[in-house]
PDB file of C-alpha atoms in Angstrom:
ATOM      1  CA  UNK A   1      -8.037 -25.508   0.875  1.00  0.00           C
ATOM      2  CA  UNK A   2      -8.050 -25.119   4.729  1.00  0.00           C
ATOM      3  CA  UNK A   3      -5.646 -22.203   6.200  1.00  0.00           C
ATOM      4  CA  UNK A   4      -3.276 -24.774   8.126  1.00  0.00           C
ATOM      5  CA  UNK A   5       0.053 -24.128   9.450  1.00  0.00           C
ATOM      6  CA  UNK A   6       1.766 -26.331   6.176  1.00  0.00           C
ATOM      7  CA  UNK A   7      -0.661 -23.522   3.867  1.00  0.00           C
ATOM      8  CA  UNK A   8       0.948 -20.954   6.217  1.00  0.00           C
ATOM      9  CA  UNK A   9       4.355 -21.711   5.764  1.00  0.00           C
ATOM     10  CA  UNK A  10       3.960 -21.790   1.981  1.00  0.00           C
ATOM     11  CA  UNK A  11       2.740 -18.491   1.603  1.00  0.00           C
ATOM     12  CA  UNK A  12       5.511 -17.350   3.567  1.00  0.00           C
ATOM     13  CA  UNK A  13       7.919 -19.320   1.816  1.00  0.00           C
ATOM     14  CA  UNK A  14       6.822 -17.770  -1.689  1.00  0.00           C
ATOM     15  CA  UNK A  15       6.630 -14.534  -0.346  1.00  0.00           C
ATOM     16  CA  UNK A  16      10.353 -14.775   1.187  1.00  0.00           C
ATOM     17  CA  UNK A  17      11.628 -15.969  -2.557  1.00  0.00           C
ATOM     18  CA  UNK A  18       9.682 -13.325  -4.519  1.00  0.00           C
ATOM     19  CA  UNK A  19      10.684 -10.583  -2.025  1.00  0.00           C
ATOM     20  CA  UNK A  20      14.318 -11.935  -2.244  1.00  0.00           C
ATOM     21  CA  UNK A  21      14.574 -11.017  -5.753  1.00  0.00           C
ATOM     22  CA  UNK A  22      17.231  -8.324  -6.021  1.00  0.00           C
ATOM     23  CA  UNK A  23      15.750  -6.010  -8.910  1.00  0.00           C
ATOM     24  CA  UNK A  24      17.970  -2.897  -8.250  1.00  0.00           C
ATOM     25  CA  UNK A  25      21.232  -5.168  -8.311  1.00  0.00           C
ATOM     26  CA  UNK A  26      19.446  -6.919 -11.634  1.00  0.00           C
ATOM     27  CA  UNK A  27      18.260  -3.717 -13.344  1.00  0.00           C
ATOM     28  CA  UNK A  28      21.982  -2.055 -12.614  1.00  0.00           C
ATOM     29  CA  UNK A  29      23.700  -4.771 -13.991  1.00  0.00           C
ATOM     30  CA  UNK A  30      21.794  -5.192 -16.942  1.00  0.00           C
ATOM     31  CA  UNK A  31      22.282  -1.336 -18.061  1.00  0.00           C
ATOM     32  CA  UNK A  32      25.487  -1.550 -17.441  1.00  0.00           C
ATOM     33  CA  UNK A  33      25.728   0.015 -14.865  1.00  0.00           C
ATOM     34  CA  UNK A  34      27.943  -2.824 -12.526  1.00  0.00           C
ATOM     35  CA  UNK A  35      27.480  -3.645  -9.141  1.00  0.00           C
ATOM     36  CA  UNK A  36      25.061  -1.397  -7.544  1.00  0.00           C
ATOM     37  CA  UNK A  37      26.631  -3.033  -3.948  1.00  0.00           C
ATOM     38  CA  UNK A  38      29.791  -1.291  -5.021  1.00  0.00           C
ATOM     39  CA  UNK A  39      28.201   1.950  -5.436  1.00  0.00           C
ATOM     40  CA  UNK A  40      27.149   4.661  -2.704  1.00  0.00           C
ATOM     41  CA  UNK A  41      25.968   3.039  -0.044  1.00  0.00           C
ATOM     42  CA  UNK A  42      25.980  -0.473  -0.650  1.00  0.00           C
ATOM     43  CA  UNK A  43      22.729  -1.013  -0.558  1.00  0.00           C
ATOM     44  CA  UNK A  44      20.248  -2.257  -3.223  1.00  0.00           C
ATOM     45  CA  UNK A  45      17.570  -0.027  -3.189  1.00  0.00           C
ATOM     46  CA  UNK A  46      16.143   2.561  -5.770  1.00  0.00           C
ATOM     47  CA  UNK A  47      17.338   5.361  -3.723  1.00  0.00           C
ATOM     48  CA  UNK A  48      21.383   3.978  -4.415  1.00  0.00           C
ATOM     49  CA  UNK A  49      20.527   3.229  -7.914  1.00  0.00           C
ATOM     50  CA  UNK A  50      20.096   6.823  -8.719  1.00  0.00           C
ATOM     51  CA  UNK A  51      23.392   7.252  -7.527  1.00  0.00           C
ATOM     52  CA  UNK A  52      24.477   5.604 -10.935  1.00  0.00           C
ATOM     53  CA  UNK A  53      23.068   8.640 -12.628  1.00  0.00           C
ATOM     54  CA  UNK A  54      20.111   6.642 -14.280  1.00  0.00           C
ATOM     55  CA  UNK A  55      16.955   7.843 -13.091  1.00  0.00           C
ATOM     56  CA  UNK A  56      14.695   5.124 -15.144  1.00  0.00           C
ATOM     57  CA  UNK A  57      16.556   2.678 -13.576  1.00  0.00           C
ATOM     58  CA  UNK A  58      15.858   3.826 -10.283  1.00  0.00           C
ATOM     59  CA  UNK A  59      12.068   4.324 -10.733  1.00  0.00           C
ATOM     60  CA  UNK A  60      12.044   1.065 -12.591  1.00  0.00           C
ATOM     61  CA  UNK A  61      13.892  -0.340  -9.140  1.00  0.00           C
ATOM     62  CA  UNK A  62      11.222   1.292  -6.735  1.00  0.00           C
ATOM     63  CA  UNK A  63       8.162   0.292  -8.681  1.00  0.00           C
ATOM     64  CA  UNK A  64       9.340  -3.464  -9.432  1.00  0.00           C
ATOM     65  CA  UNK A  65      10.161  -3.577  -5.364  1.00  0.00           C
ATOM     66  CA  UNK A  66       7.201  -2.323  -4.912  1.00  0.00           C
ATOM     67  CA  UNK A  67       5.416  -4.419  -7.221  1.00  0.00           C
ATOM     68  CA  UNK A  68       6.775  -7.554  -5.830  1.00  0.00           C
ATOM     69  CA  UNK A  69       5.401  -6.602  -2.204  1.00  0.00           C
ATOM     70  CA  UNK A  70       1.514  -5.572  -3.660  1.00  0.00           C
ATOM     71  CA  UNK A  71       1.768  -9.135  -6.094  1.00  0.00           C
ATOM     72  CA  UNK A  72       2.385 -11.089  -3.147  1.00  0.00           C
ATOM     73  CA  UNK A  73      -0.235  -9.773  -0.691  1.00  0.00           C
ATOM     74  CA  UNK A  74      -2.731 -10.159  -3.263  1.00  0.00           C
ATOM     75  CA  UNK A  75      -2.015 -13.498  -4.382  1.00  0.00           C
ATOM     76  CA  UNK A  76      -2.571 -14.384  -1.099  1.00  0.00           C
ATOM     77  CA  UNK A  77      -5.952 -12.925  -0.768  1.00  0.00           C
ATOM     78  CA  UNK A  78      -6.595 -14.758  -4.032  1.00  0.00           C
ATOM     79  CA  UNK A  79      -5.540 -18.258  -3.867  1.00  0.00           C
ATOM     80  CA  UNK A  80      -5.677 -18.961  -0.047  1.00  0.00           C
ATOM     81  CA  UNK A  81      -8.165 -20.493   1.411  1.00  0.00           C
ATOM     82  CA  UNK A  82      -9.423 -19.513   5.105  1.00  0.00           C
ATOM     83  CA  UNK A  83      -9.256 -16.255   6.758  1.00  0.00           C
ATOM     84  CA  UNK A  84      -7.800 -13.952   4.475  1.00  0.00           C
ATOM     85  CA  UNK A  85      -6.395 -11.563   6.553  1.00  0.00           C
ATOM     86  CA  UNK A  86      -4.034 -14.280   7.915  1.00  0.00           C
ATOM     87  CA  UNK A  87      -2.646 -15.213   4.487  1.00  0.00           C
ATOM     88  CA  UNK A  88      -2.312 -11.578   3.261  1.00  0.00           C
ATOM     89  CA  UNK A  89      -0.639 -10.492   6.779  1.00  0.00           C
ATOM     90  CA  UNK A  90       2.146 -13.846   6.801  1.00  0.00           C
ATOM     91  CA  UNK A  91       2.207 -12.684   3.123  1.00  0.00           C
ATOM     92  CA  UNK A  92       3.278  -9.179   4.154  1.00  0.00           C
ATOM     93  CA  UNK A  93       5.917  -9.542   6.636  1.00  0.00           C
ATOM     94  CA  UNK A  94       7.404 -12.312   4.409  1.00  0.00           C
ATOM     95  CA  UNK A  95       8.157 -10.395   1.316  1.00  0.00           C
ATOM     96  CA  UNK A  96       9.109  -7.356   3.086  1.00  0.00           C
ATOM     97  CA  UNK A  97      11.449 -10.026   5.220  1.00  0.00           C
ATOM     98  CA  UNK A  98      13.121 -11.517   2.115  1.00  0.00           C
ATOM     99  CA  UNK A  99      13.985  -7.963   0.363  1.00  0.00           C
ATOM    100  CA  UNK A 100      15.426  -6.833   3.298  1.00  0.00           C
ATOM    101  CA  UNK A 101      17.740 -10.318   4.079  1.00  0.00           C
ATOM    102  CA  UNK A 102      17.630 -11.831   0.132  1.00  0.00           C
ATOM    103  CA  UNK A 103      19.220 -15.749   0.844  1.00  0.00           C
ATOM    104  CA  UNK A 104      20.905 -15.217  -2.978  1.00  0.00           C
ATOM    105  CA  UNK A 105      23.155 -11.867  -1.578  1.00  0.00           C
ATOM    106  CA  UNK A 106      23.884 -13.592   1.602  1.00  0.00           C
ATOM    107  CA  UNK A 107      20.844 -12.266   3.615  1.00  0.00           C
ATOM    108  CA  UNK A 108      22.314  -8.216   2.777  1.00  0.00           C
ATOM    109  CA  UNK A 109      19.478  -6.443   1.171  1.00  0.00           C
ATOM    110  CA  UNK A 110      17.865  -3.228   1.228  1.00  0.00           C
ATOM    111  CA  UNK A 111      15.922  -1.767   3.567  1.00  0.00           C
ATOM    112  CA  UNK A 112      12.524  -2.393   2.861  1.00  0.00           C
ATOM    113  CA  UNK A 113      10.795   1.091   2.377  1.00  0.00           C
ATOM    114  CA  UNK A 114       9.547   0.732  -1.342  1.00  0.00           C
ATOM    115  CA  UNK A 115       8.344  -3.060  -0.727  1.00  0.00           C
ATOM    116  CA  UNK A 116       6.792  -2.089   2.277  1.00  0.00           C
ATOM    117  CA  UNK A 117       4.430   0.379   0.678  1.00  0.00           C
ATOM    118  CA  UNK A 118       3.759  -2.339  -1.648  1.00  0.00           C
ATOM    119  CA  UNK A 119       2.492  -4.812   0.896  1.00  0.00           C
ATOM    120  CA  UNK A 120       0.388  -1.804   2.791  1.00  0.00           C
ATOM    121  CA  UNK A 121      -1.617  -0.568  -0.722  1.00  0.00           C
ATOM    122  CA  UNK A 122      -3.108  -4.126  -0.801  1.00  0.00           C
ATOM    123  CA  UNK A 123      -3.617  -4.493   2.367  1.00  0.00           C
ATOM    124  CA  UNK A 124      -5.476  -1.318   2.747  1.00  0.00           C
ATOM    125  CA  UNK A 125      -5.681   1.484  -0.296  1.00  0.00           C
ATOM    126  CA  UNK A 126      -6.244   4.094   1.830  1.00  0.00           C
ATOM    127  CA  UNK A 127      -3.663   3.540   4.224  1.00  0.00           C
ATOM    128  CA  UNK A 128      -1.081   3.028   1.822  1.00  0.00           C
ATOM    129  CA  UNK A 129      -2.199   6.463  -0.760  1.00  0.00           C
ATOM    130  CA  UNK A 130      -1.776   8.410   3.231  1.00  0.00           C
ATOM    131  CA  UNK A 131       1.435   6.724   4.067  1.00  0.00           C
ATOM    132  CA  UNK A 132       2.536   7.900  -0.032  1.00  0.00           C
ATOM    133  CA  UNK A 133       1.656  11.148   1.351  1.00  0.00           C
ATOM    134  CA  UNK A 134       3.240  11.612   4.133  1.00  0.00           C
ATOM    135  CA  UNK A 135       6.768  10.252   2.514  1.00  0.00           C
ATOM    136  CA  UNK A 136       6.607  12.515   0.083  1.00  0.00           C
ATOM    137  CA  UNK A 137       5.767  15.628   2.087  1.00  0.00           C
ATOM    138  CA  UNK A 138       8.269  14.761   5.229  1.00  0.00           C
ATOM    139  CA  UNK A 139      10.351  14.110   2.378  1.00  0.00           C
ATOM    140  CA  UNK A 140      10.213  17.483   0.796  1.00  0.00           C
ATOM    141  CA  UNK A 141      10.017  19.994   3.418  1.00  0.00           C
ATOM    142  CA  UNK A 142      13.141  18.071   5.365  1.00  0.00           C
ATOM    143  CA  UNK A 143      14.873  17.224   1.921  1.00  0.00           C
ATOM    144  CA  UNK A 144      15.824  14.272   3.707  1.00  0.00           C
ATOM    145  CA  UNK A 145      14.566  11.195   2.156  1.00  0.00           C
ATOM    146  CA  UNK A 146      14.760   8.612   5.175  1.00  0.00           C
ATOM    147  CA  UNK A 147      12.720  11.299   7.588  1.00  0.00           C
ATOM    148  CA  UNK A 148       9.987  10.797   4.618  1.00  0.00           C
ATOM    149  CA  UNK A 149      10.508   7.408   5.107  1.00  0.00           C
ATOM    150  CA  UNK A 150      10.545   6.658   8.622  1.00  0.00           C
ATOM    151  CA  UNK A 151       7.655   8.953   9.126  1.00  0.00           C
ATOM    152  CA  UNK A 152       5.274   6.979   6.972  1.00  0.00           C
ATOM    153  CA  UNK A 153       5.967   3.725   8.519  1.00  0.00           C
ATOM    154  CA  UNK A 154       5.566   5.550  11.843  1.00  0.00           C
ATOM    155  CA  UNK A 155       2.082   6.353  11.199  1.00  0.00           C
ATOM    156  CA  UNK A 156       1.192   3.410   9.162  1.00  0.00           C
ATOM    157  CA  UNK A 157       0.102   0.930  12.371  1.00  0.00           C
ATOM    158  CA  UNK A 158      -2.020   3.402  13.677  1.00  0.00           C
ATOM    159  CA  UNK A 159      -3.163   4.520  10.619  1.00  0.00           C
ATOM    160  CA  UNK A 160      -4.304   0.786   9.753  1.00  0.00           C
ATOM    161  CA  UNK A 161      -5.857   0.344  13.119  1.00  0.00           C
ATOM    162  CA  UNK A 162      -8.095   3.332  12.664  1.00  0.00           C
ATOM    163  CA  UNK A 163      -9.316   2.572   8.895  1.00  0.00           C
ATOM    164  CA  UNK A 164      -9.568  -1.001   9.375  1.00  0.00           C
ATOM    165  CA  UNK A 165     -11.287  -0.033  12.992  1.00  0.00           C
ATOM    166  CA  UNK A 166     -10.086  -3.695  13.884  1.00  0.00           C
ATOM    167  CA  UNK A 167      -8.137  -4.316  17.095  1.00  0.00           C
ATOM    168  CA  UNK A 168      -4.268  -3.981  17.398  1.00  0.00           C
ATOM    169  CA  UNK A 169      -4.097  -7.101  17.409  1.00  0.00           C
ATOM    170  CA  UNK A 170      -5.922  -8.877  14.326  1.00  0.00           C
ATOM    171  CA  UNK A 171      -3.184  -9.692  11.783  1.00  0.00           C
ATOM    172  CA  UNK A 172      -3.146  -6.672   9.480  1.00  0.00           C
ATOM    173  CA  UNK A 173      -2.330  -4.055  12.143  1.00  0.00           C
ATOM    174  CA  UNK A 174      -0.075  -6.704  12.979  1.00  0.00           C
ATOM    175  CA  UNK A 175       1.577  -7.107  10.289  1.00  0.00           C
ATOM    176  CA  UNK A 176       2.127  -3.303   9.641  1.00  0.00           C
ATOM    177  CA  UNK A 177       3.553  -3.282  12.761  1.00  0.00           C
ATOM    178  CA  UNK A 178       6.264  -5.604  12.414  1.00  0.00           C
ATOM    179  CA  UNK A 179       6.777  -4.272   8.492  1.00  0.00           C
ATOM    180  CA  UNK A 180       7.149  -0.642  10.252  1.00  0.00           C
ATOM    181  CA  UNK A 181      10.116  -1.827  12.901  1.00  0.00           C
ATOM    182  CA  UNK A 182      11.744  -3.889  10.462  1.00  0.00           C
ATOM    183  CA  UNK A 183      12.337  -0.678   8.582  1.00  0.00           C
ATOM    184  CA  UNK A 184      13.325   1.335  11.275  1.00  0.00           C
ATOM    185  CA  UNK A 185      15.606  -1.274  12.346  1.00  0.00           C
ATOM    186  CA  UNK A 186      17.125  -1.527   8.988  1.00  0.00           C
ATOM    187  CA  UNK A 187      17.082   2.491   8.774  1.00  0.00           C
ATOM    188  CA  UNK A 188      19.218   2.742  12.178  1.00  0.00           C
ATOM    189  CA  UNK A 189      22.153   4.279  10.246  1.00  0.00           C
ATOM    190  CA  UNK A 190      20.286   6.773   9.272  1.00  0.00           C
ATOM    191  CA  UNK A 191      18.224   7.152  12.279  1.00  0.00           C
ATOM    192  CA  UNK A 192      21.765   8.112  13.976  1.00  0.00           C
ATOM    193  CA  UNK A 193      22.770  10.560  11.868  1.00  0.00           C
ATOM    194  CA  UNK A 194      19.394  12.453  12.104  1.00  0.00           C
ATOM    195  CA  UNK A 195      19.605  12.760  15.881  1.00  0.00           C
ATOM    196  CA  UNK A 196      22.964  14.560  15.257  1.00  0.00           C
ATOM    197  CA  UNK A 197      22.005  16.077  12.118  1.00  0.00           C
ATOM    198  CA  UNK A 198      24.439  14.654   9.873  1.00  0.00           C
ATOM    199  CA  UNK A 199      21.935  12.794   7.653  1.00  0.00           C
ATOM    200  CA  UNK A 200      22.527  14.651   4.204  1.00  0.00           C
ATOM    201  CA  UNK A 201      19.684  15.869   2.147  1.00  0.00           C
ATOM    202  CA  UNK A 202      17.995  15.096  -1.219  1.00  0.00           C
ATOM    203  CA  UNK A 203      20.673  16.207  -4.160  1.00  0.00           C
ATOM    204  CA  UNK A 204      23.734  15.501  -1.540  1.00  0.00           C
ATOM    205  CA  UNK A 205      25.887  12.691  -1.153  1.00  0.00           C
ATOM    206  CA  UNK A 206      23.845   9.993   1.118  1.00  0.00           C
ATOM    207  CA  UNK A 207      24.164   6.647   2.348  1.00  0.00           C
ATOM    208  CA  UNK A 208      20.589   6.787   3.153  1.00  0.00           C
ATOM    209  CA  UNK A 209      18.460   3.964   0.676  1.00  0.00           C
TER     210      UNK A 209
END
């Protein structure tokens, strides 16, 4: 099987569905736990689940989201033919594309952060265990869990452009790239409130997820 444009738009196609699964709305519901769009924020992300008091939910939400992001890029890499960096990159942007605008909740998802990691550990390992890293430690010595995130997907592009050591232009960097502003973009709320320092921390009421 040839890497045409048809191939291309059915990996992207599969990755938009997969990635459009809503797990954190799913998970919530099933525990009982209602609709997770009518909680905190709004949004469907692990970060609002824990608002709901149920911490396994929540990790159960960020690993499945990020699960779905990793499956995808690698079942791309495995079962398309051609270039594989091509697949795994249309692969990437895809699934990060349909968590953050799911067709089944009228295109209103989350923001992308925990599928996004996903997509970058296949992609490249190292890369994705450095952009872990840096979320976690922004995250802690701010207490501000967006600054964590924003901060890894600031460094991520250049970060993949220096491990790969492949132009920033060749479809991985590429794709990180476009992963990384689609998550700012869908972090501009937050964004906002950390210029003027309103964003609230870890433990505090937040709309930030």
């Amino acid at each position: 099987m040839t890497l045409s444009h048809p191939n291309l738009l059915l990996v992207a196609t599969v990755a938009y569905v997969i990635g459009s699964i809503p797990f954190g709305l799913i998970l919530t519901a099933l525990g009982g736990g209602g609709d997770i769009r009518q909680i905190g924020s709004g949004n469907i992300g692990a970060t609002n689940v824990l608002r709901t008091g149920r911490k396994g939910l929540a990790a159960a939400t960020l690993l499945l989201d990020a699960l779905k992001g990793a499956m995808e890029v690698f079942l791309a890499l495995r079962f398309v033919g051609g270039p594989p960096s091509l697949a795994m990159a249309v692969a990437a942007v895809s699934v990060v594309v349909g968590h953050c605008f799911p067709v089944w909740l009228g295109f209103r998802g989350g923001k992308g952060v925990a599928t996004g990691l996903g997509t970058i550990w296949v992609l490249c390992w190292p890369v994705g265990v450095a952009c872990c890293v840096v979320w976690l430690a922004v995250a802690r010595i701010s207490r501000i869990s967006s600054a964590g995130a924003l901060s890894a997907f600031l460094v991520a592009p250049i970060l993949m452009v220096v491990v790969l050591g492949r132009g920033a232009s060749s479809p991985i960097p590429v794709a990180t790239f476009l992963i990384a502003l689609l998550i700012w973009v869908r972090h501009y709320s937050n964004i906002v409130r950390l210029l003027t320092g309103n964003e609230p921390r870890v433990n505090a009421k937040t709309k930030s997820s």
